[in-house]
C-alpha positions as protocol buffer text, in pm:
chain_id: "A"
residue {
  index: 1
  type: MET
  ca { x: 1031 y: -15525 z: 17774 }
}
residue {
  index: 2
  type: THR
  ca { x: 1409 y: -15544 z: 17745 }
}
residue {
  index: 3
  type: SER
  ca { x: 1623 y: -15273 z: 17587 }
}
residue {
  index: 4
  type: PHE
  ca { x: 1700 y: -15521 z: 17306 }
}
residue {
  index: 5
  type: GLN
  ca { x: 1330 y: -15560 z: 17232 }
}
residue {
  index: 6
  type: ALA
  ca { x: 1286 y: -15184 z: 17240 }
}
residue {
  index: 7
  type: SER
  ca { x: 1572 y: -15121 z: 17000 }
}
residue {
  index: 8
  type: THR
  ca { x: 1443 y: -15394 z: 16768 }
}
residue {
  index: 9
  type: GLY
  ca { x: 1101 y: -15229 z: 16748 }
}
residue {
  index: 10
  type: ARG
  ca { x: 1255 y: -14885 z: 16703 }
}
residue {
  index: 11
  type: ARG
  ca { x: 1482 y: -15011 z: 16424 }
}
residue {
  index: 12
  type: CYS
  ca { x: 1183 y: -15158 z: 16245 }
}
residue {
  index: 13
  type: HIS
  ca { x: 990 y: -14834 z: 16289 }
}
residue {
  index: 14
  type: ASN
  ca { x: 1284 y: -14636 z: 16149 }
}
residue {
  index: 15
  type: ALA
  ca { x: 1292 y: -14863 z: 15844 }
}
residue {
  index: 16
  type: VAL
  ca { x: 916 y: -14857 z: 15782 }
}
residue {
  index: 17
  type: SER
  ca { x: 827 y: -14496 z: 15866 }
}
residue {
  index: 18
  type: PRO
  ca { x: 1001 y: -14335 z: 15564 }
}
residue {
  index: 19
  type: LEU
  ca { x: 769 y: -14530 z: 15336 }
}
residue {
  index: 20
  type: HIS
  ca { x: 491 y: -14315 z: 15477 }
}
residue {
  index: 21
  type: SER
  ca { x: 667 y: -13984 z: 15537 }
}
residue {
  index: 22
  type: ALA
  ca { x: 823 y: -13956 z: 15189 }
}
residue {
  index: 23
  type: VAL
  ca { x: 482 y: -13846 z: 15062 }
}
residue {
  index: 24
  type: TYR
  ca { x: 512 y: -13510 z: 15241 }
}
residue {
  index: 25
  type: PHE
  ca { x: 802 y: -13410 z: 15015 }
}
residue {
  index: 26
  type: THR
  ca { x: 661 y: -13529 z: 14685 }
}
residue {
  index: 27
  type: PRO
  ca { x: 503 y: -13309 z: 14416 }
}
residue {
  index: 28
  type: GLU
  ca { x: 242 y: -13575 z: 14339 }
}
residue {
  index: 29
  type: ARG
  ca { x: 73 y: -13520 z: 14676 }
}
residue {
  index: 30
  type: GLN
  ca { x: 64 y: -13143 z: 14634 }
}
residue {
  index: 31
  type: ASP
  ca { x: -64 y: -13169 z: 14278 }
}
residue {
  index: 32
  type: GLU
  ca { x: -347 y: -13407 z: 14367 }
}
residue {
  index: 33
  type: LEU
  ca { x: -463 y: -13194 z: 14660 }
}
residue {
  index: 34
  type: ALA
  ca { x: -430 y: -12870 z: 14464 }
}
residue {
  index: 35
  type: ALA
  ca { x: -656 y: -13022 z: 14200 }
}
residue {
  index: 36
  type: LEU
  ca { x: -927 y: -13037 z: 14468 }
}
residue {
  index: 37
  type: GLY
  ca { x: -894 y: -12663 z: 14524 }
}
residue {
  index: 38
  type: LEU
  ca { x: -679 y: -12676 z: 14836 }
}
residue {
  index: 39
  type: GLU
  ca { x: -395 y: -12427 z: 14873 }
}
residue {
  index: 40
  type: ARG
  ca { x: -50 y: -12577 z: 14839 }
}
residue {
  index: 41
  type: GLY
  ca { x: 150 y: -12589 z: 15157 }
}
residue {
  index: 42
  type: ALA
  ca { x: -12 y: -12568 z: 15499 }
}
residue {
  index: 43
  type: MET
  ca { x: -375 y: -12613 z: 15394 }
}
residue {
  index: 44
  type: SER
  ca { x: -294 y: -12923 z: 15193 }
}
residue {
  index: 45
  type: TYR
  ca { x: -83 y: -13065 z: 15475 }
}
residue {
  index: 46
  type: TYR
  ca { x: -345 y: -13013 z: 15745 }
}
residue {
  index: 47
  type: ALA
  ca { x: -631 y: -13140 z: 15530 }
}
residue {
  index: 48
  type: GLY
  ca { x: -432 y: -13440 z: 15409 }
}
residue {
  index: 49
  type: ARG
  ca { x: -321 y: -13558 z: 15749 }
}
residue {
  index: 50
  type: ALA
  ca { x: -647 y: -13479 z: 15927 }
}
residue {
  index: 51
  type: ALA
  ca { x: -879 y: -13625 z: 15662 }
}
residue {
  index: 52
  type: PRO
  ca { x: -917 y: -13965 z: 15834 }
}
residue {
  index: 53
  type: LEU
  ca { x: -1059 y: -13778 z: 16137 }
}
residue {
  index: 54
  type: GLY
  ca { x: -1346 y: -13641 z: 15928 }
}
residue {
  index: 55
  type: VAL
  ca { x: -1466 y: -13281 z: 15927 }
}
residue {
  index: 56
  type: VAL
  ca { x: -1291 y: -13162 z: 16242 }
}
residue {
  index: 57
  type: GLY
  ca { x: -1204 y: -12818 z: 16374 }
}
residue {
  index: 58
  type: ALA
  ca { x: -870 y: -12655 z: 16447 }
}
residue {
  index: 59
  type: GLY
  ca { x: -874 y: -12766 z: 16810 }
}
residue {
  index: 60
  type: THR
  ca { x: -877 y: -13133 z: 16718 }
}
residue {
  index: 61
  type: VAL
  ca { x: -595 y: -13087 z: 16467 }
}
residue {
  index: 62
  type: THR
  ca { x: -380 y: -12894 z: 16717 }
}
residue {
  index: 63
  type: ALA
  ca { x: -441 y: -13156 z: 16986 }
}
residue {
  index: 64
  type: THR
  ca { x: -359 y: -13455 z: 16766 }
}
residue {
  index: 65
  type: PHE
  ca { x: -67 y: -13297 z: 16575 }
}
residue {
  index: 66
  type: TYR
  ca { x: 84 y: -13160 z: 16900 }
}
residue {
  index: 67
  type: ASN
  ca { x: 369 y: -12939 z: 16778 }
}
residue {
  index: 68
  type: PHE
  ca { x: 182 y: -12700 z: 16548 }
}
residue {
  index: 69
  type: ASN
  ca { x: 93 y: -12341 z: 16638 }
}
residue {
  index: 70
  type: HIS
  ca { x: -283 y: -12334 z: 16700 }
}
residue {
  index: 71
  type: GLU
  ca { x: -312 y: -11985 z: 16547 }
}
residue {
  index: 72
  type: HIS
  ca { x: -155 y: -12122 z: 16230 }
}
residue {
  index: 73
  type: VAL
  ca { x: -387 y: -12422 z: 16222 }
}
residue {
  index: 74
  type: LYS
  ca { x: -691 y: -12192 z: 16255 }
}
residue {
  index: 75
  type: ARG
  ca { x: -600 y: -12019 z: 15930 }
}
residue {
  index: 76
  type: TYR
  ca { x: -664 y: -12337 z: 15732 }
}
residue {
  index: 77
  type: ILE
  ca { x: -893 y: -12561 z: 15938 }
}
residue {
  index: 78
  type: PRO
  ca { x: -1192 y: -12581 z: 15911 }
}
residue {
  index: 79
  type: ALA
  ca { x: -1166 y: -12361 z: 15598 }
}
residue {
  index: 80
  type: ALA
  ca { x: -1030 y: -12658 z: 15403 }
}
residue {
  index: 81
  type: TRP
  ca { x: -1360 y: -12838 z: 15453 }
}
residue {
  index: 82
  type: THR
  ca { x: -1545 y: -12561 z: 15269 }
}
residue {
  index: 83
  type: VAL
  ca { x: -1329 y: -12640 z: 14965 }
}
residue {
  index: 84
  type: THR
  ca { x: -1347 y: -13018 z: 14956 }
}
residue {
  index: 85
  type: THR
  ca { x: -1435 y: -13323 z: 15164 }
}
residue {
  index: 86
  type: PRO
  ca { x: -1223 y: -13563 z: 15369 }
}
residue {
  index: 87
  type: GLU
  ca { x: -1333 y: -13845 z: 15139 }
}
residue {
  index: 88
  type: ALA
  ca { x: -1206 y: -13662 z: 14830 }
}
residue {
  index: 89
  type: VAL
  ca { x: -879 y: -13582 z: 15008 }
}
residue {
  index: 90
  type: LEU
  ca { x: -821 y: -13945 z: 15102 }
}
residue {
  index: 91
  type: ALA
  ca { x: -874 y: -14058 z: 14743 }
}
residue {
  index: 92
  type: ALA
  ca { x: -639 y: -13786 z: 14617 }
}
residue {
  index: 93
  type: LEU
  ca { x: -374 y: -13889 z: 14869 }
}
residue {
  index: 94
  type: LEU
  ca { x: -375 y: -14249 z: 14746 }
}
residue {
  index: 95
  type: ARG
  ca { x: -335 y: -14127 z: 14388 }
}
residue {
  index: 96
  type: GLY
  ca { x: -42 y: -13913 z: 14499 }
}
residue {
  index: 97
  type: VAL
  ca { x: 120 y: -14200 z: 14688 }
}
residue {
  index: 98
  type: ASP
  ca { x: 75 y: -14429 z: 14390 }
}
residue {
  index: 99
  type: GLY
  ca { x: 243 y: -14178 z: 14160 }
}
residue {
  index: 100
  type: MET
  ca { x: 527 y: -14118 z: 14404 }
}
residue {
  index: 101
  type: LEU
  ca { x: 607 y: -14485 z: 14457 }
}
residue {
  index: 102
  type: ARG
  ca { x: 586 y: -14567 z: 14086 }
}
residue {
  index: 103
  type: ARG
  ca { x: 827 y: -14284 z: 14006 }
}
residue {
  index: 104
  type: GLN
  ca { x: 1077 y: -14337 z: 14289 }
}
residue {
  index: 105
  type: LEU
  ca { x: 1073 y: -14714 z: 14336 }
}
residue {
  index: 106
  type: GLY
  ca { x: 992 y: -14825 z: 13982 }
}
residue {
  index: 107
  type: GLN
  ca { x: 746 y: -15079 z: 13847 }
}
residue {
  index: 108
  type: GLU
  ca { x: 977 y: -15375 z: 13903 }
}
residue {
  index: 109
  type: ALA
  ca { x: 993 y: -15308 z: 14277 }
}
residue {
  index: 110
  type: LEU
  ca { x: 619 y: -15249 z: 14300 }
}
residue {
  index: 111
  type: ALA
  ca { x: 546 y: -15583 z: 14132 }
}
residue {
  index: 112
  type: SER
  ca { x: 809 y: -15778 z: 14327 }
}
residue {
  index: 113
  type: LYS
  ca { x: 742 y: -16059 z: 14571 }
}
residue {
  index: 114
  type: GLU
  ca { x: 941 y: -15859 z: 14827 }
}
residue {
  index: 115
  type: MET
  ca { x: 686 y: -15577 z: 14807 }
}
residue {
  index: 116
  type: ALA
  ca { x: 399 y: -15818 z: 14867 }
}
residue {
  index: 117
  type: GLU
  ca { x: 590 y: -15984 z: 15152 }
}
residue {
  index: 118
  type: ALA
  ca { x: 667 y: -15650 z: 15318 }
}
residue {
  index: 119
  type: ALA
  ca { x: 305 y: -15541 z: 15291 }
}
residue {
  index: 120
  type: GLY
  ca { x: 188 y: -15868 z: 15448 }
}
residue {
  index: 121
  type: LEU
  ca { x: 434 y: -15841 z: 15737 }
}
residue {
  index: 122
  type: ALA
  ca { x: 354 y: -15476 z: 15806 }
}
residue {
  index: 123
  type: LEU
  ca { x: -19 y: -15541 z: 15802 }
}
residue {
  index: 124
  type: ARG
  ca { x: 30 y: -15834 z: 16038 }
}
residue {
  index: 125
  type: ALA
  ca { x: 215 y: -15606 z: 16279 }
}
residue {
  index: 126
  type: THR
  ca { x: -78 y: -15363 z: 16281 }
}
residue {
  index: 127
  type: GLU
  ca { x: -307 y: -15638 z: 16411 }
}
residue {
  index: 128
  type: ALA
  ca { x: -169 y: -15570 z: 16761 }
}
residue {
  index: 129
  type: CYS
  ca { x: -201 y: -15191 z: 16749 }
}
residue {
  index: 130
  type: ARG
  ca { x: -435 y: -15036 z: 17006 }
}
residue {
  index: 131
  type: ARG
  ca { x: -695 y: -14768 z: 16941 }
}
residue {
  index: 132
  type: GLU
  ca { x: -733 y: -14645 z: 17300 }
}
residue {
  index: 133
  type: ALA
  ca { x: -588 y: -14293 z: 17348 }
}
residue {
  index: 134
  type: ARG
  ca { x: -448 y: -14300 z: 16994 }
}
residue {
  index: 135
  type: PRO
  ca { x: -679 y: -14076 z: 16789 }
}
residue {
  index: 136
  type: LEU
  ca { x: -474 y: -14046 z: 16470 }
}
residue {
  index: 137
  type: TYR
  ca { x: -400 y: -14416 z: 16459 }
}
residue {
  index: 138
  type: ALA
  ca { x: -762 y: -14502 z: 16532 }
}
residue {
  index: 139
  type: ALA
  ca { x: -884 y: -14275 z: 16253 }
}
residue {
  index: 140
  type: HIS
  ca { x: -647 y: -14432 z: 16000 }
}
residue {
  index: 141
  type: ALA
  ca { x: -732 y: -14782 z: 16123 }
}
residue {
  index: 142
  type: GLY
  ca { x: -1089 y: -14724 z: 16012 }
}
residue {
  index: 143
  type: LEU
  ca { x: -983 y: -14684 z: 15647 }
}
residue {
  index: 144
  type: PRO
  ca { x: -992 y: -14975 z: 15402 }
}
residue {
  index: 145
  type: VAL
  ca { x: -669 y: -15151 z: 15313 }
}
residue {
  index: 146
  type: PRO
  ca { x: -578 y: -15085 z: 14947 }
}
residue {
  index: 147
  type: GLU
  ca { x: -555 y: -15390 z: 14722 }
}
residue {
  index: 148
  type: GLU
  ca { x: -225 y: -15309 z: 14549 }
}
residue {
  index: 149
  type: PRO
  ca { x: 72 y: -15431 z: 14758 }
}
residue {
  index: 150
  type: HIS
  ca { x: 266 y: -15102 z: 14739 }
}
residue {
  index: 151
  type: LEU
  ca { x: -36 y: -14904 z: 14855 }
}
residue {
  index: 152
  type: ALA
  ca { x: -112 y: -15164 z: 15122 }
}
residue {
  index: 153
  type: LEU
  ca { x: 246 y: -15124 z: 15247 }
}
residue {
  index: 154
  type: TRP
  ca { x: 208 y: -14746 z: 15254 }
}
residue {
  index: 155
  type: HIS
  ca { x: -119 y: -14784 z: 15444 }
}
residue {
  index: 156
  type: ALA
  ca { x: 41 y: -15020 z: 15697 }
}
residue {
  index: 157
  type: ALA
  ca { x: 342 y: -14788 z: 15733 }
}
residue {
  index: 158
  type: THR
  ca { x: 99 y: -14505 z: 15805 }
}
residue {
  index: 159
  type: LEU
  ca { x: -78 y: -14709 z: 16073 }
}
residue {
  index: 160
  type: LEU
  ca { x: 249 y: -14805 z: 16240 }
}
residue {
  index: 161
  type: ARG
  ca { x: 379 y: -14449 z: 16222 }
}
residue {
  index: 162
  type: GLU
  ca { x: 66 y: -14292 z: 16371 }
}
residue {
  index: 163
  type: HIS
  ca { x: 44 y: -14563 z: 16638 }
}
residue {
  index: 164
  type: ARG
  ca { x: 396 y: -14485 z: 16754 }
}
residue {
  index: 165
  type: GLY
  ca { x: 335 y: -14114 z: 16705 }
}
residue {
  index: 166
  type: ASP
  ca { x: 29 y: -14105 z: 16931 }
}
residue {
  index: 167
  type: GLY
  ca { x: 228 y: -14282 z: 17201 }
}
residue {
  index: 168
  type: HIS
  ca { x: 519 y: -14043 z: 17152 }
}
residue {
  index: 169
  type: LEU
  ca { x: 293 y: -13744 z: 17211 }
}
residue {
  index: 170
  type: ALA
  ca { x: 190 y: -13895 z: 17544 }
}
residue {
  index: 171
  type: ALA
  ca { x: 558 y: -13937 z: 17630 }
}
residue {
  index: 172
  type: LEU
  ca { x: 630 y: -13574 z: 17540 }
}
residue {
  index: 173
  type: ALA
  ca { x: 343 y: -13455 z: 17757 }
}
residue {
  index: 174
  type: ILE
  ca { x: 473 y: -13664 z: 18049 }
}
residue {
  index: 175
  type: ALA
  ca { x: 817 y: -13509 z: 17991 }
}
residue {
  index: 176
  type: GLY
  ca { x: 659 y: -13166 z: 18037 }
}
residue {
  index: 177
  type: LEU
  ca { x: 742 y: -13049 z: 17686 }
}
residue {
  index: 178
  type: SER
  ca { x: 516 y: -12823 z: 17486 }
}
residue {
  index: 179
  type: GLY
  ca { x: 489 y: -12871 z: 17113 }
}
residue {
  index: 180
  type: ILE
  ca { x: 743 y: -12606 z: 17020 }
}
residue {
  index: 181
  type: GLU
  ca { x: 978 y: -12714 z: 17301 }
}
residue {
  index: 182
  type: ALA
  ca { x: 977 y: -13067 z: 17161 }
}
residue {
  index: 183
  type: LEU
  ca { x: 1061 y: -12928 z: 16816 }
}
residue {
  index: 184
  type: VAL
  ca { x: 1352 y: -12716 z: 16941 }
}
residue {
  index: 185
  type: LEU
  ca { x: 1501 y: -13009 z: 17133 }
}
residue {
  index: 186
  type: HIS
  ca { x: 1455 y: -13240 z: 16834 }
}
residue {
  index: 187
  type: ASN
  ca { x: 1624 y: -12989 z: 16605 }
}
residue {
  index: 188
  type: ALA
  ca { x: 1916 y: -12962 z: 16850 }
}
residue {
  index: 189
  type: THR
  ca { x: 2007 y: -13326 z: 16780 }
}
residue {
  index: 190
  type: GLY
  ca { x: 2116 y: -13229 z: 16429 }
}
residue {
  index: 191
  type: THR
  ca { x: 1925 y: -13518 z: 16273 }
}
residue {
  index: 192
  type: ALA
  ca { x: 1584 y: -13351 z: 16248 }
}
residue {
  index: 193
  type: PRO
  ca { x: 1441 y: -13111 z: 15992 }
}
residue {
  index: 194
  type: THR
  ca { x: 1593 y: -12764 z: 16004 }
}
residue {
  index: 195
  type: SER
  ca { x: 1452 y: -12494 z: 16230 }
}
residue {
  index: 196
  type: ALA
  ca { x: 1349 y: -12301 z: 15917 }
}
residue {
  index: 197
  type: LEU
  ca { x: 1141 y: -12593 z: 15793 }
}
residue {
  index: 198
  type: PHE
  ca { x: 992 y: -12653 z: 16136 }
}
residue {
  index: 199
  type: MET
  ca { x: 894 y: -12287 z: 16171 }
}
residue {
  index: 200
  type: ARG
  ca { x: 750 y: -12263 z: 15822 }
}
residue {
  index: 201
  type: THR
  ca { x: 549 y: -12586 z: 15834 }
}
residue {
  index: 202
  type: ARG
  ca { x: 441 y: -12565 z: 16198 }
}
residue {
  index: 203
  type: GLY
  ca { x: 360 y: -12195 z: 16198 }
}
residue {
  index: 204
  type: TRP
  ca { x: 609 y: -12071 z: 16459 }
}
residue {
  index: 205
  type: SER
  ca { x: 784 y: -11734 z: 16427 }
}
residue {
  index: 206
  type: ALA
  ca { x: 1159 y: -11680 z: 16464 }
}
residue {
  index: 207
  type: GLU
  ca { x: 1084 y: -11483 z: 16781 }
}
residue {
  index: 208
  type: GLN
  ca { x: 883 y: -11771 z: 16929 }
}
residue {
  index: 209
  type: TRP
  ca { x: 1162 y: -12014 z: 16837 }
}
residue {
  index: 210
  type: THR
  ca { x: 1429 y: -11795 z: 17002 }
}
residue {
  index: 211
  type: THR
  ca { x: 1218 y: -11743 z: 17313 }
}
residue {
  index: 212
  type: THR
  ca { x: 1162 y: -12117 z: 17347 }
}
residue {
  index: 213
  type: ARG
  ca { x: 1531 y: -12190 z: 17303 }
}
residue {
  index: 214
  type: ASP
  ca { x: 1609 y: -11941 z: 17580 }
}
residue {
  index: 215
  type: GLN
  ca { x: 1354 y: -12107 z: 17807 }
}
residue {
  index: 216
  type: LEU
  ca { x: 1510 y: -12448 z: 17744 }
}
residue {
  index: 217
  type: ARG
  ca { x: 1851 y: -12304 z: 17833 }
}
residue {
  index: 218
  type: LYS
  ca { x: 1711 y: -12182 z: 18163 }
}
residue {
  index: 219
  type: ARG
  ca { x: 1577 y: -12533 z: 18227 }
}
residue {
  index: 220
  type: GLY
  ca { x: 1926 y: -12671 z: 18165 }
}
residue {
  index: 221
  type: LEU
  ca { x: 1818 y: -12869 z: 17858 }
}
residue {
  index: 222
  type: LEU
  ca { x: 2023 y: -12668 z: 17606 }
}
residue {
  index: 223
  type: ASP
  ca { x: 2363 y: -12507 z: 17643 }
}
residue {
  index: 224
  type: GLU
  ca { x: 2463 y: -12160 z: 17524 }
}
residue {
  index: 225
  type: ALA
  ca { x: 2544 y: -12292 z: 17176 }
}
residue {
  index: 226
  type: GLY
  ca { x: 2197 y: -12443 z: 17146 }
}
residue {
  index: 227
  type: ASP
  ca { x: 2319 y: -12801 z: 17179 }
}
residue {
  index: 228
  type: LEU
  ca { x: 2157 y: -13059 z: 17401 }
}
residue {
  index: 229
  type: THR
  ca { x: 2298 y: -13072 z: 17752 }
}
residue {
  index: 230
  type: GLU
  ca { x: 2334 y: -13399 z: 17936 }
}
residue {
  index: 231
  type: SER
  ca { x: 1997 y: -13329 z: 18099 }
}
residue {
  index: 232
  type: GLY
  ca { x: 1839 y: -13248 z: 17765 }
}
residue {
  index: 233
  type: ALA
  ca { x: 1968 y: -13566 z: 17606 }
}
residue {
  index: 234
  type: ALA
  ca { x: 1851 y: -13766 z: 17907 }
}
residue {
  index: 235
  type: LEU
  ca { x: 1501 y: -13618 z: 17889 }
}
residue {
  index: 236
  type: ARG
  ca { x: 1475 y: -13700 z: 17519 }
}
residue {
  index: 237
  type: GLY
  ca { x: 1609 y: -14048 z: 17589 }
}
residue {
  index: 238
  type: GLU
  ca { x: 1349 y: -14110 z: 17858 }
}
residue {
  index: 239
  type: ALA
  ca { x: 1073 y: -14000 z: 17621 }
}
residue {
  index: 240
  type: GLU
  ca { x: 1201 y: -14238 z: 17352 }
}
residue {
  index: 241
  type: VAL
  ca { x: 1218 y: -14529 z: 17598 }
}
residue {
  index: 242
  type: LEU
  ca { x: 858 y: -14466 z: 17705 }
}
residue {
  index: 243
  type: THR
  ca { x: 758 y: -14438 z: 17339 }
}
residue {
  index: 244
  type: ASP
  ca { x: 921 y: -14776 z: 17276 }
}
residue {
  index: 245
  type: ARG
  ca { x: 722 y: -14929 z: 17561 }
}
residue {
  index: 246
  type: LEU
  ca { x: 397 y: -14788 z: 17428 }
}
residue {
  index: 247
  type: ASP
  ca { x: 480 y: -14910 z: 17078 }
}
residue {
  index: 248
  type: ALA
  ca { x: 601 y: -15262 z: 17164 }
}
residue {
  index: 249
  type: ALA
  ca { x: 283 y: -15453 z: 17080 }
}
residue {
  index: 250
  type: PRO
  ca { x: 310 y: -15460 z: 16698 }
}
residue {
  index: 251
  type: TYR
  ca { x: 662 y: -15601 z: 16705 }
}
residue {
  index: 252
  type: ASP
  ca { x: 597 y: -15843 z: 16992 }
}
residue {
  index: 253
  type: HIS
  ca { x: 304 y: -15970 z: 16786 }
}
residue {
  index: 254
  type: LEU
  ca { x: 518 y: -16005 z: 16475 }
}
residue {
  index: 255
  type: GLY
  ca { x: 800 y: -16182 z: 16658 }
}
residue {
  index: 256
  type: PRO
  ca { x: 1178 y: -16140 z: 16627 }
}
residue {
  index: 257
  type: ALA
  ca { x: 1233 y: -16318 z: 16295 }
}
residue {
  index: 258
  type: ALA
  ca { x: 945 y: -16151 z: 16112 }
}
residue {
  index: 259
  type: THR
  ca { x: 1033 y: -15812 z: 16262 }
}
residue {
  index: 260
  type: ALA
  ca { x: 1389 y: -15850 z: 16137 }
}
residue {
  index: 261
  type: ARG
  ca { x: 1260 y: -15947 z: 15792 }
}
residue {
  index: 262
  type: LEU
  ca { x: 1026 y: -15647 z: 15778 }
}
residue {
  index: 263
  type: THR
  ca { x: 1314 y: -15422 z: 15885 }
}
residue {
  index: 264
  type: GLU
  ca { x: 1527 y: -15564 z: 15604 }
}
residue {
  index: 265
  type: LEU
  ca { x: 1262 y: -15532 z: 15334 }
}
residue {
  index: 266
  type: ALA
  ca { x: 1131 y: -15190 z: 15437 }
}
residue {
  index: 267
  type: GLY
  ca { x: 1485 y: -15064 z: 15487 }
}
residue {
  index: 268
  type: GLY
  ca { x: 1567 y: -15159 z: 15131 }
}
residue {
  index: 269
  type: PHE
  ca { x: 1269 y: -14975 z: 14988 }
}
residue {
  index: 270
  type: SER
  ca { x: 1331 y: -14674 z: 15214 }
}
residue {
  index: 271
  type: GLY
  ca { x: 1693 y: -14668 z: 15100 }
}
residue {
  index: 272
  type: THR
  ca { x: 1579 y: -14656 z: 14739 }
}
residue {
  index: 273
  type: LEU
  ca { x: 1349 y: -14365 z: 14820 }
}
residue {
  index: 274
  type: ARG
  ca { x: 1635 y: -14176 z: 14984 }
}
residue {
  index: 275
  type: ALA
  ca { x: 1863 y: -14241 z: 14688 }
}
residue {
  index: 276
  type: ALA
  ca { x: 1589 y: -14111 z: 14458 }
}
residue {
  index: 277
  type: GLY
  ca { x: 1581 y: -13782 z: 14650 }
}
residue {
  index: 278
  type: ALA
  ca { x: 1262 y: -13840 z: 14846 }
}
residue {
  index: 279
  type: PHE
  ca { x: 1408 y: -13653 z: 15145 }
}
residue {
  index: 280
  type: PRO
  ca { x: 1590 y: -13341 z: 15018 }
}
residue {
  index: 281
  type: ALA
  ca { x: 1903 y: -13286 z: 15228 }
}
residue {
  index: 282
  type: VAL
  ca { x: 1838 y: -12911 z: 15239 }
}
residue {
  index: 283
  type: HIS
  ca { x: 1547 y: -12975 z: 15476 }
}
residue {
  index: 284
  type: PHE
  ca { x: 1748 y: -13165 z: 15738 }
}
residue {
  index: 285
  type: GLY
  ca { x: 2012 y: -13074 z: 15994 }
}
residue {
  index: 286
  type: LYS
  ca { x: 2062 y: -12836 z: 16283 }
}
residue {
  index: 287
  type: GLY
  ca { x: 2009 y: -12468 z: 16216 }
}
């Protein structure tokens, strides 16, 4: 795979992925899951993302989510499954997604031919995704495709995101990075969620964060100011290149012209979501 092919696939991923991830910041998701009896915040997050896996324990969630504190996960999983079922969670999630997209994109966009075209292209890309060694992708791939185009697009965006994500976790493991180390390095780029959000949502303490940052300095991956060193940037770059290789199949299958079209369409919808405040700026940036 050439670097051009890799960057093409990554650009498409970056355009499509926000269509999935916007749901984590929306009140509709929290409201739907709270209506099932789940606590807002961590319990709802863990149950919502793990629901396609079925009734699993904390170990499975920690393994497949990678950068979450296992002690934090244990507080909510499997307790969530004493409150509700994965099936009920999945249905609630779709209702939340539907509400979010209707509010932030508008009915005209949802009913447009561009929405139907984007959903068709994204679903076609998923035809080449692989289940082997990709547990979160494989779990989501077993779910039915929603009939409505905007929900079908969200479903396809989820499949593509988790397919790349599972491969990325393999790349992080090969790079010798623990979950919290990967978070600290990601935060150091200045383009990731803030350290405060990472610590709150992933269950890491300020002390654990500081200790990890010190360890990364000793490894030469961060400088004294907490910025990426040349070695740190190179390690992250190598992990991204490997992730691109592991995630090439969907975009090779789609082909250059269709991949470019999906990037254009998804990028337009993602841009509308950003403009509507789907990703609050307060949650992003170094610090």
